[in-house]
CSV table of C-alpha atoms and ligand atoms in Angstrom, one decimal:
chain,number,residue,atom,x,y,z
A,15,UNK,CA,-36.1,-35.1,16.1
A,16,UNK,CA,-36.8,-38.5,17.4
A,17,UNK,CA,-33.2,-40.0,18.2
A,18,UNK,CA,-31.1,-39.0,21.6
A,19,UNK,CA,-28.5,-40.5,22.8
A,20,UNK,CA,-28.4,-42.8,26.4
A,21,UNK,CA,-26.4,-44.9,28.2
A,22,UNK,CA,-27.6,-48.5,27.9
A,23,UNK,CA,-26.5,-51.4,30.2
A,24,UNK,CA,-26.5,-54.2,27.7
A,25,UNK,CA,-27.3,-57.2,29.7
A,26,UNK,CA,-27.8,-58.6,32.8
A,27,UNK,CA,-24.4,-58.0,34.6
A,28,UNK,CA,-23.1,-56.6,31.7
A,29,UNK,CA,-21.4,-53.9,30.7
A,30,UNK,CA,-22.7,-50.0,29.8
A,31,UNK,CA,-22.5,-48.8,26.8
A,32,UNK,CA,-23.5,-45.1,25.2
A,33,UNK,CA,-26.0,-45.1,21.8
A,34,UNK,CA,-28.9,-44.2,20.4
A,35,UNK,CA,-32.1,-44.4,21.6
A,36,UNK,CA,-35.5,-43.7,20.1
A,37,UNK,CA,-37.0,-40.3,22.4
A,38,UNK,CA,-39.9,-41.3,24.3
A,39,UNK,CA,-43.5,-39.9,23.7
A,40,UNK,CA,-45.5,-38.5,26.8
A,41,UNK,CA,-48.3,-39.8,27.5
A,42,UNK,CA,-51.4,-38.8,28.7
A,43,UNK,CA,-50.6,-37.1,32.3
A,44,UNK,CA,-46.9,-37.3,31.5
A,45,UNK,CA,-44.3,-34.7,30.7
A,46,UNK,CA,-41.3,-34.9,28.8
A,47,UNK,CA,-38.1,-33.2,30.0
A,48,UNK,CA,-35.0,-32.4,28.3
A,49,UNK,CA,-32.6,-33.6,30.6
A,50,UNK,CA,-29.7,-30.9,32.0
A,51,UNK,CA,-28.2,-33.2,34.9
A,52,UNK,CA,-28.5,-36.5,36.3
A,53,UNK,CA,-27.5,-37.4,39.6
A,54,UNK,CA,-25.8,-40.8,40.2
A,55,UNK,CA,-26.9,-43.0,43.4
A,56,UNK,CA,-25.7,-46.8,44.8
A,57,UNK,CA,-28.3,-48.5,43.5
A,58,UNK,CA,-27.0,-47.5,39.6
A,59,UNK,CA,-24.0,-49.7,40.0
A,60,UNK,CA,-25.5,-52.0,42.2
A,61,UNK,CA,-28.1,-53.2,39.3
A,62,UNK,CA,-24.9,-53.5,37.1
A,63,UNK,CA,-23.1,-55.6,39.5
A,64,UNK,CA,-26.0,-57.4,40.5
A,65,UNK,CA,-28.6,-57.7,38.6
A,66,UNK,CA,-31.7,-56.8,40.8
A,67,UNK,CA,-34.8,-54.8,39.9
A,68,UNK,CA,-34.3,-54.9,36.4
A,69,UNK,CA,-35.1,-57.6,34.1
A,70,UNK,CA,-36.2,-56.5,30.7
A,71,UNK,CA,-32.3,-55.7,28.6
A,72,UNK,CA,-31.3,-53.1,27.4
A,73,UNK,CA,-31.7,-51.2,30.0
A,74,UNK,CA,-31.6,-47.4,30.6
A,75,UNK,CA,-30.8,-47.1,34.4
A,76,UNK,CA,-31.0,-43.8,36.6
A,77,UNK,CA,-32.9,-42.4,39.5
A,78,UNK,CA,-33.2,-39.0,39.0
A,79,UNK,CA,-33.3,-36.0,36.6
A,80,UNK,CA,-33.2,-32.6,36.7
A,81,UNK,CA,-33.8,-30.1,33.3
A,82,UNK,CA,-36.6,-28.3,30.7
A,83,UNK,CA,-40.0,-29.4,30.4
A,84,UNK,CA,-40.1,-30.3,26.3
A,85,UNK,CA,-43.6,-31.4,25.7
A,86,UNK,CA,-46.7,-32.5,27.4
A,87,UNK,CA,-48.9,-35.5,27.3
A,88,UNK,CA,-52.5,-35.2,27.1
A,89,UNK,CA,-54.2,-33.1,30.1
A,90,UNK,CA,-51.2,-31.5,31.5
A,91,UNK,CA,-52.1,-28.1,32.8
A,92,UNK,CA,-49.3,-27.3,35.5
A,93,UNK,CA,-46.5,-27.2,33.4
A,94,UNK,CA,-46.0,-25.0,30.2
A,95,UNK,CA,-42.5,-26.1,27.6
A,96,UNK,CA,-39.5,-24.3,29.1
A,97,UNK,CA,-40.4,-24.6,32.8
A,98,UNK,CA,-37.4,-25.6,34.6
A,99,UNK,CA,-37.9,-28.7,36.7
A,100,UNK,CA,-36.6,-31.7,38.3
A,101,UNK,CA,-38.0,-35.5,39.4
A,102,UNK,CA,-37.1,-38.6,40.2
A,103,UNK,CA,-37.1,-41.4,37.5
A,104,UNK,CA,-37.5,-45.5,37.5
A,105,UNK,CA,-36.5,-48.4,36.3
A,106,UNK,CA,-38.1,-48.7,32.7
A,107,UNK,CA,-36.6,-47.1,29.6
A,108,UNK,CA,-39.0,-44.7,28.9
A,109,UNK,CA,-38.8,-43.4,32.7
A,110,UNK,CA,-35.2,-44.0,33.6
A,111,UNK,CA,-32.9,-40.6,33.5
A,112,UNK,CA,-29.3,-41.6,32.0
A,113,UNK,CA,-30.8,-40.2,28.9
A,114,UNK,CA,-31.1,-37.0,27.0
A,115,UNK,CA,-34.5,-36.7,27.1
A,116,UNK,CA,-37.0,-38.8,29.5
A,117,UNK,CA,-40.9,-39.2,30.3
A,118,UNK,CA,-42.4,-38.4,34.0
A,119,UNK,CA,-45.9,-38.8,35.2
A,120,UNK,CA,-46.3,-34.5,35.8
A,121,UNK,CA,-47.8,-35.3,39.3
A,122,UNK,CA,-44.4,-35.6,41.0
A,123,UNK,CA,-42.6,-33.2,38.8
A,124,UNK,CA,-41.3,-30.2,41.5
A,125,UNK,CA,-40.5,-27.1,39.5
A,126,UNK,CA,-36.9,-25.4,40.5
A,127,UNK,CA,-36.8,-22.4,42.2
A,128,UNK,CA,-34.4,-20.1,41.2
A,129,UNK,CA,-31.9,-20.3,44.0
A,130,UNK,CA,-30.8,-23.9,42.9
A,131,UNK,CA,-29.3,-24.8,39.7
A,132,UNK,CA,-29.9,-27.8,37.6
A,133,UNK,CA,-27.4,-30.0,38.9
A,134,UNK,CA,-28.1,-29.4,42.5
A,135,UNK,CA,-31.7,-29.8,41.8
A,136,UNK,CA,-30.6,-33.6,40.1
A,137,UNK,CA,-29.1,-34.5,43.3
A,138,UNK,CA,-32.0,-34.4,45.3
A,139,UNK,CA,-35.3,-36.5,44.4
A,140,UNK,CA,-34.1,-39.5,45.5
A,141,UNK,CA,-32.3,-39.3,48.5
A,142,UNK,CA,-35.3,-36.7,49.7
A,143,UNK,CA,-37.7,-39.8,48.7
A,144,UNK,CA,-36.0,-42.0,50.6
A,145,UNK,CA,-35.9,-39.1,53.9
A,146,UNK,CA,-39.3,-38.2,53.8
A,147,UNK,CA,-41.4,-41.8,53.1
A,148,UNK,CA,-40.3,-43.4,56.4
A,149,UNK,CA,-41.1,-40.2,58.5
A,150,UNK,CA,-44.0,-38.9,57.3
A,151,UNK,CA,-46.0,-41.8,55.2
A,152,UNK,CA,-48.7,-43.6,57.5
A,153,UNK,CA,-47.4,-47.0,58.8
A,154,UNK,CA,-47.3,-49.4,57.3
A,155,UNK,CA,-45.1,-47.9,54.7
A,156,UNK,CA,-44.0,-45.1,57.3
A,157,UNK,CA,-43.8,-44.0,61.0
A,158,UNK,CA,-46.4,-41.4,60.1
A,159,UNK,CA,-45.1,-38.4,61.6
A,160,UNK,CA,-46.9,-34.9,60.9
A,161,UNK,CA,-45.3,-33.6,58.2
A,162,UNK,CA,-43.3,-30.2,58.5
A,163,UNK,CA,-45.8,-28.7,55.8
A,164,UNK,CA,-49.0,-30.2,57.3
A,165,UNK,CA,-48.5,-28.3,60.6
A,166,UNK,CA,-46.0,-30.6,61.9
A,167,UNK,CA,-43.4,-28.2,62.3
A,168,UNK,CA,-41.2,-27.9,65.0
A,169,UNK,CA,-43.7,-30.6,66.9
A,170,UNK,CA,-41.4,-33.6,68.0
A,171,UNK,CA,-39.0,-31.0,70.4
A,172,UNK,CA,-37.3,-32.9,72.7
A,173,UNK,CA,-37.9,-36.4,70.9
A,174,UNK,CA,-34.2,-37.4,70.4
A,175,UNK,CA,-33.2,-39.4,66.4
A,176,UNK,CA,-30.3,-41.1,65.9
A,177,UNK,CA,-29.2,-40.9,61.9
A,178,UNK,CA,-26.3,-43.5,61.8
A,179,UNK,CA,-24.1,-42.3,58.1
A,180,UNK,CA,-25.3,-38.6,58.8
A,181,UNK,CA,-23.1,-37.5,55.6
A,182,UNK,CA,-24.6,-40.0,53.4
A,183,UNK,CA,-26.9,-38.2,50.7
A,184,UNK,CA,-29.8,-39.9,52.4
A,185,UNK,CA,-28.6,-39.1,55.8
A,186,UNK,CA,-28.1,-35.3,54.9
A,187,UNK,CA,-31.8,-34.9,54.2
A,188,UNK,CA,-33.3,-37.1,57.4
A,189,UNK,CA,-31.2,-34.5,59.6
A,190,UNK,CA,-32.4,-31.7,57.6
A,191,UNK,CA,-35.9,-33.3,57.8
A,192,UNK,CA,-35.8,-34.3,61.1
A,193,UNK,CA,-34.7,-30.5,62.2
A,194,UNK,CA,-37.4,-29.4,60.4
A,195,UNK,CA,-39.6,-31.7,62.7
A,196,UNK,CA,-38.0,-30.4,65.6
A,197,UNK,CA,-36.5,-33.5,66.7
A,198,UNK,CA,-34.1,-32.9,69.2
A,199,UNK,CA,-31.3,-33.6,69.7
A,200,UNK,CA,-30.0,-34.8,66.7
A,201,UNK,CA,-27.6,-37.6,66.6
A,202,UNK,CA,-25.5,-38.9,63.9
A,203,UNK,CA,-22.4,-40.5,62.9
A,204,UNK,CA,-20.2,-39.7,60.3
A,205,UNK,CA,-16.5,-39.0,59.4
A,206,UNK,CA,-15.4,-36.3,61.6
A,207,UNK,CA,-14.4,-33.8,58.6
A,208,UNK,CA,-18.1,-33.7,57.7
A,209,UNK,CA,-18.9,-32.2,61.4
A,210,UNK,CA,-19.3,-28.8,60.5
A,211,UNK,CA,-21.4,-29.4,57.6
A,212,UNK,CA,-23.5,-31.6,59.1
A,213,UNK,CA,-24.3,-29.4,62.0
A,214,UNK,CA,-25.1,-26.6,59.5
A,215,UNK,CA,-27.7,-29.1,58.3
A,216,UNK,CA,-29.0,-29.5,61.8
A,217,UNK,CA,-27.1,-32.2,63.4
A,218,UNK,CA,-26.3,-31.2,67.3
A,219,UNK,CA,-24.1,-34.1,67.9
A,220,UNK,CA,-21.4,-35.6,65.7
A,221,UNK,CA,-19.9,-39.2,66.6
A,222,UNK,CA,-16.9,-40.3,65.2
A,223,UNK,CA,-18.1,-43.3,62.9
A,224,UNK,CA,-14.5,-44.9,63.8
A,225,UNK,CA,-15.1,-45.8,66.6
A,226,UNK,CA,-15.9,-48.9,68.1
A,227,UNK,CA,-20.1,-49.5,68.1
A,228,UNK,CA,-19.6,-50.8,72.1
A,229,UNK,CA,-19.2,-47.1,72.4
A,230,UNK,CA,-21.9,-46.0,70.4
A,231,UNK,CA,-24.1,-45.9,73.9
A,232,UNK,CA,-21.8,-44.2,75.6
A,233,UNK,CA,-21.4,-41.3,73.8
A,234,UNK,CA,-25.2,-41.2,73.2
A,235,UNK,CA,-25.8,-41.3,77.2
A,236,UNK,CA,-23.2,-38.3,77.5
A,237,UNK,CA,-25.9,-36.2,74.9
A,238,UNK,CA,-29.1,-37.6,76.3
A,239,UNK,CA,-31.1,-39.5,78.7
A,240,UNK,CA,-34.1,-39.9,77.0
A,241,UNK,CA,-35.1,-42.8,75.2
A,242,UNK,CA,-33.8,-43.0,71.5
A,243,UNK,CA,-37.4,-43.9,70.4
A,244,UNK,CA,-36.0,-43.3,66.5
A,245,UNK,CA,-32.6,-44.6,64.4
A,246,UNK,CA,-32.7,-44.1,60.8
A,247,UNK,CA,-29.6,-46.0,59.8
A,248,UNK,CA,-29.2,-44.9,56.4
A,249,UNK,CA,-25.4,-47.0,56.1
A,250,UNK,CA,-28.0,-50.4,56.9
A,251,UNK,CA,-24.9,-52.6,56.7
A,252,UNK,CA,-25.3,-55.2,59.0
A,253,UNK,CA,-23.0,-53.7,61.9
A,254,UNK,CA,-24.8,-50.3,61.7
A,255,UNK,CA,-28.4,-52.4,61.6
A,256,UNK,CA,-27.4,-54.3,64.6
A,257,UNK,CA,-25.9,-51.0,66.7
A,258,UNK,CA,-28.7,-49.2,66.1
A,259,UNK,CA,-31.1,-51.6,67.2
A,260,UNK,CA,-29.4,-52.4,70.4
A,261,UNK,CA,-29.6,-48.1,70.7
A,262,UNK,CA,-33.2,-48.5,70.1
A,263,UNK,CA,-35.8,-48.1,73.2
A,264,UNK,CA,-39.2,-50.3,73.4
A,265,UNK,CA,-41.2,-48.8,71.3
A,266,UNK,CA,-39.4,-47.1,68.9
A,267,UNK,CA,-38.6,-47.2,65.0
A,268,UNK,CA,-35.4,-48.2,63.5
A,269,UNK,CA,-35.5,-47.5,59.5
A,270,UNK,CA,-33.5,-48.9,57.0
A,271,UNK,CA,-32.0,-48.6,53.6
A,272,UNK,CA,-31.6,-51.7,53.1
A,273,UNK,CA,-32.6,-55.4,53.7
A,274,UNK,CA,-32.7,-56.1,57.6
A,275,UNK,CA,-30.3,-58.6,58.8
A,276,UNK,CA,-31.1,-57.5,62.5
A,277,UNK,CA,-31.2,-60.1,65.2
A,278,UNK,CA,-34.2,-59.8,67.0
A,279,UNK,CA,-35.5,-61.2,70.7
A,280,UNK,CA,-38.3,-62.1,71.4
A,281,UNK,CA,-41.0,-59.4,73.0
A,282,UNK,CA,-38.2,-57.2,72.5
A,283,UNK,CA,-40.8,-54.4,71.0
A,284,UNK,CA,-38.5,-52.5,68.6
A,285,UNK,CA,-39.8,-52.1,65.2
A,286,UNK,CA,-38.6,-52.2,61.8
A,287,UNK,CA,-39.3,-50.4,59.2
A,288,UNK,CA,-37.7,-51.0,55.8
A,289,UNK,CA,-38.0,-47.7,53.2
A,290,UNK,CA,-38.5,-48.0,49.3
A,291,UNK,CA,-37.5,-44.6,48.7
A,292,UNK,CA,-39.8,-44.5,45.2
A,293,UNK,CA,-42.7,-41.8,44.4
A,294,UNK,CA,-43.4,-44.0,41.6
A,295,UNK,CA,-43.8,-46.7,43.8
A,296,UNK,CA,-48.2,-47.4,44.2
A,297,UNK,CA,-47.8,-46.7,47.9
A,298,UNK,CA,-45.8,-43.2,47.9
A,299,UNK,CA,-47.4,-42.2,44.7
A,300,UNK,CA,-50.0,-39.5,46.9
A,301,UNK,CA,-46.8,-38.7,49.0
A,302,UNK,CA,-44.8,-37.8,46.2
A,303,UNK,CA,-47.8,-35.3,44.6
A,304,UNK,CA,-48.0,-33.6,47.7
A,305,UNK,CA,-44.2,-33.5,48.3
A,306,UNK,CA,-43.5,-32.1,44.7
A,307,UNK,CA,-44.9,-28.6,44.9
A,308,UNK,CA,-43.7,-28.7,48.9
A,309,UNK,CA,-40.3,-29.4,48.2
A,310,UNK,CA,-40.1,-26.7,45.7
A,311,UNK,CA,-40.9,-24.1,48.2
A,312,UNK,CA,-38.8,-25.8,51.0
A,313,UNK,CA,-35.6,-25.4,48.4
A,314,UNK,CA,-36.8,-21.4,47.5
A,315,UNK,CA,-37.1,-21.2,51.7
A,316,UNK,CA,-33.8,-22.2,52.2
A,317,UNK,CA,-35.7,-24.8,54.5
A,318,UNK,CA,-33.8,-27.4,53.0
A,319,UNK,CA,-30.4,-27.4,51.3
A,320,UNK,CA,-29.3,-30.0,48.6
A,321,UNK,CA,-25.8,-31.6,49.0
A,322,UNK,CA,-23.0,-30.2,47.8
A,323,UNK,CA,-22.4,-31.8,44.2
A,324,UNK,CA,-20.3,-32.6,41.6
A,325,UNK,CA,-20.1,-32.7,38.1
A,326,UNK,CA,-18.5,-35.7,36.4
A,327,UNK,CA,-17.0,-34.8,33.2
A,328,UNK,CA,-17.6,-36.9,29.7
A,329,UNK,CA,-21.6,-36.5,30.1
A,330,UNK,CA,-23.3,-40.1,29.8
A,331,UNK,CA,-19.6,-41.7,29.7
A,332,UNK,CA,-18.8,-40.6,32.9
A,333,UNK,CA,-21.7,-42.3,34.9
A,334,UNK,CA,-19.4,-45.2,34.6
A,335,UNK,CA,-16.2,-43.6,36.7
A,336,UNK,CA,-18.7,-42.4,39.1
A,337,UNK,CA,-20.8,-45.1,39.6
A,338,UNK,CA,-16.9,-46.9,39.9
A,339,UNK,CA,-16.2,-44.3,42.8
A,340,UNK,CA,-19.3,-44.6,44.2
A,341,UNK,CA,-19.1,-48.4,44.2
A,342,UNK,CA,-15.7,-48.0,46.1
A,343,UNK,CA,-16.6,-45.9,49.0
A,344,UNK,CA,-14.5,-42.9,47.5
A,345,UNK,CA,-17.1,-40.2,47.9
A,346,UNK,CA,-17.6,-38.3,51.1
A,347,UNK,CA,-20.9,-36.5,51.7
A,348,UNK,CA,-21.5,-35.2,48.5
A,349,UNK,CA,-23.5,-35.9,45.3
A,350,UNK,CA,-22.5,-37.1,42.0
A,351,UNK,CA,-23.9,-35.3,38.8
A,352,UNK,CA,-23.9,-35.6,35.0
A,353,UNK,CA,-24.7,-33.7,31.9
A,354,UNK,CA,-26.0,-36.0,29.5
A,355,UNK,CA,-26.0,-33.0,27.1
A,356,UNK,CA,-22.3,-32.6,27.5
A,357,UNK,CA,-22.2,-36.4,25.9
A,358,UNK,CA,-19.9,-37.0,22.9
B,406,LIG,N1,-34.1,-48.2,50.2
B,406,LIG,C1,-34.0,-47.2,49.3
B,406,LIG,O1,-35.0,-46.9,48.6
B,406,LIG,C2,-32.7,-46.5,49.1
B,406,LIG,C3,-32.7,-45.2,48.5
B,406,LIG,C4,-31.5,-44.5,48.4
B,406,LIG,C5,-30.4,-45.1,48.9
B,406,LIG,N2,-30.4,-46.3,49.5
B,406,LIG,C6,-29.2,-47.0,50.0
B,406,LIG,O2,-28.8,-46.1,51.1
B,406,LIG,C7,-27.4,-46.2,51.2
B,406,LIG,C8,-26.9,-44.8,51.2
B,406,LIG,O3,-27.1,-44.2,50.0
B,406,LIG,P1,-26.5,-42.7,49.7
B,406,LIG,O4,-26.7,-42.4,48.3
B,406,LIG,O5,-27.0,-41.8,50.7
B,406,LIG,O6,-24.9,-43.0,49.9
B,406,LIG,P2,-23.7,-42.2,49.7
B,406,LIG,O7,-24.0,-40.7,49.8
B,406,LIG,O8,-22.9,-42.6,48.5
B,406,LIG,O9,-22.8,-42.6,51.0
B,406,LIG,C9,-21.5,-42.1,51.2
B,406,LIG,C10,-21.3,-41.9,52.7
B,406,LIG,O10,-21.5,-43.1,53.4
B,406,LIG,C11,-21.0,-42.8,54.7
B,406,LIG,N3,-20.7,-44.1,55.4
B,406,LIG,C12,-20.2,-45.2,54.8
B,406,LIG,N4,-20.1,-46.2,55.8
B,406,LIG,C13,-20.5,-45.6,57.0
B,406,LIG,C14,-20.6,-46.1,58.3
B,406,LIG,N5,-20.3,-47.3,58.6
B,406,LIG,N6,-21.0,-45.2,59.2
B,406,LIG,C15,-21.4,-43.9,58.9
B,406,LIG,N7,-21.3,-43.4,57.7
B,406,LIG,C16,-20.9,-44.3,56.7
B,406,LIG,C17,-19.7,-42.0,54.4
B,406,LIG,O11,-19.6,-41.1,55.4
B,406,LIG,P3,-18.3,-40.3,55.9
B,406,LIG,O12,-17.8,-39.6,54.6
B,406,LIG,O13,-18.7,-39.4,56.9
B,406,LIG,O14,-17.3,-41.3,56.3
B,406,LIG,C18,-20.0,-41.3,53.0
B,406,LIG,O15,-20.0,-39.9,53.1
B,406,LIG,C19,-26.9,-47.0,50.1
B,406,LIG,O16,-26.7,-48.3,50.5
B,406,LIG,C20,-28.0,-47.0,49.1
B,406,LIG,O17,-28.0,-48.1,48.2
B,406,LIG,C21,-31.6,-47.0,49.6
């Protein structure tokens, strides 16, 4: 068999489109995985509407990919065909996941335990990416906290972090991350019908994100005194950027999502860190080898929960509904998956 079927964006702002495409070959050091379930993130539709990152048309898009290992490239010892497994993908055809079957470089491939299922284990490479590169890389890509599984557990007790968009898929994983860390407490905002989920993530304090940001302060001061030396803002629009930094103390890190658009003052001290949430990206390549064995055990642990998902109907067809609901703010604290395999 060398034909599967993806879904193609056809041009530059165009339109998608689902059709054949040859299967890719592994190379040496990669592995190629049948894919189960894809999980849909922002950036998908933002290419589409946009037409950053990519250049070269056709284009396959997708982030991330969860399903069976189907062959191996050249020297590829830590995976045998069959092994269930999940990764996050990038933006080239042979790499990118809304396909049936994509290529990975094996070194950050994370197997699946068996308490998480194929579709929650889609959901998570790249929102845990985009989490754990900020916190635990070395500056200047990160802050360069200790990591939770290099001894740093529990070590940042009674360092307060503020996660403005707590119930974002990013967000979910920073608190989970940060509780892990021991950061406390833990501050976000969010809707308040995510509260109770996001407290059984590790949040201790729930804002309203209604209300007014001149309030923001205010309600932090009623939680804590201590400086807020950390904001990861993973909403990063330009009225969260600017709250947060305001929030920020001398010193501190604010991370974003996206682009800054913060005004700054002069010898103010506050810096900014933006995140490319990537493990293929040259700098978070040795972060993502490390994390991919560590993130399998923190998921077996229970140490980390993925989001609650779920599944778009139509297989590949239905990345464009979700990426539509996605693009129109109509998902709350939970993940978007497909089955290419359910494709018609
Ligand atoms: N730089 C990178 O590498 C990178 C990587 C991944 C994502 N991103 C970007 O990060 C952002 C988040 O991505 P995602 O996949 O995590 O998003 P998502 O899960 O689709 O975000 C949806 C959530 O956003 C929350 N939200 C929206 N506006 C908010 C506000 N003003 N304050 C607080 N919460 C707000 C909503 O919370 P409620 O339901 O509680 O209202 C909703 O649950 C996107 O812009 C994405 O493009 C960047």
């Amino acid at each position: 068999m060398s034909s599967q079927t993806a879904l193609w964006l056809t041009e530059k702002l165009g339109s998608f489109k689902v059709g054949p495409k040859d299967i890719p070959i592994p190379g040496p050091g990669e592995i190629l995985v049948k894919v189960h379930s894809v999980g849909l993130n922002p950036v998908d539709w933002k290419i589409q509407a946009t037409g950053f990152w990519v250049e070269n048309y056709p284009a396959v898009l997708g982030n991330e990919a969860a399903g069976t290992v189907e062959a191996l490239g050249e020297g590829v010892t830590a995976f045998v065909k069959g092994d269930k497994v999940f990764h996050q993908g990038t933006m080239d055809n042979r790499k990118a996941t809304f396909q049936q079957f994509v290529v990975v470089p094996a070194s950050i491939v994370s197997k699946i335990p068996d308490n998480i299922s194929f579709d929650q284990a889609a959901s998570l490479p790249v929102c845990v990416a985009t989490a754990v590169i900020p916190l635990y890389s070395q500056p200047s890509t990160g802050i360069g906290y200790q990591a939770p599984w290099d001894g740093g557990r529990a070590k940042y007790s009674g360092q307060p972090i503020l996660v403005l968009g707590g119930a974002t898929s990013v967000g979910q994983y920073v608190i989970q991350f940060a509780r892990l860390s021991g950061f406390s407490p833990i501050i976000t905002t969010a809707s308040l019908h995510n509260s109770a989920l996001l407290k059984s993530l590790g949040a201790t304090h729930v804002i309203d994100r209604n209300l007014p940001f001149s309030a923001l302060s205010d309600e932090i001061s009623r939680v804590t005194t201590a400086p807020i030396q950390l904001v990861y803002d993973a909403v990063s629009l330009a009225d969260t950027q600017q709250a947060g930094y305001d929030i920020l103390a001398p010193g501190g890190y604010i991370v974003l999502v996206l682009g800054s658009t913060i005004k700054t003052t002069e010898g103010d001290n506050k810096k900014i860190l933006g995140v490319f949430g990537s493990f293929h990206a040259p700098d978070n390549v040795a972060l993502g080898e490390v994390v991919a064995p560590q993130l399998t055990k923190l998921l077996a642990d229970g140490d980390i929960v993925p989001n609650v998902v779920e599944v778009v109907p139509g297989g590949l067809h239905g990345i464009v509904s979700g990426l539509e609901r996605l693009k129109n703010n109509l998902v709350s604290a939970k993940k978007l998956v497909v089955r290419p395999g359910d494709t018609v």
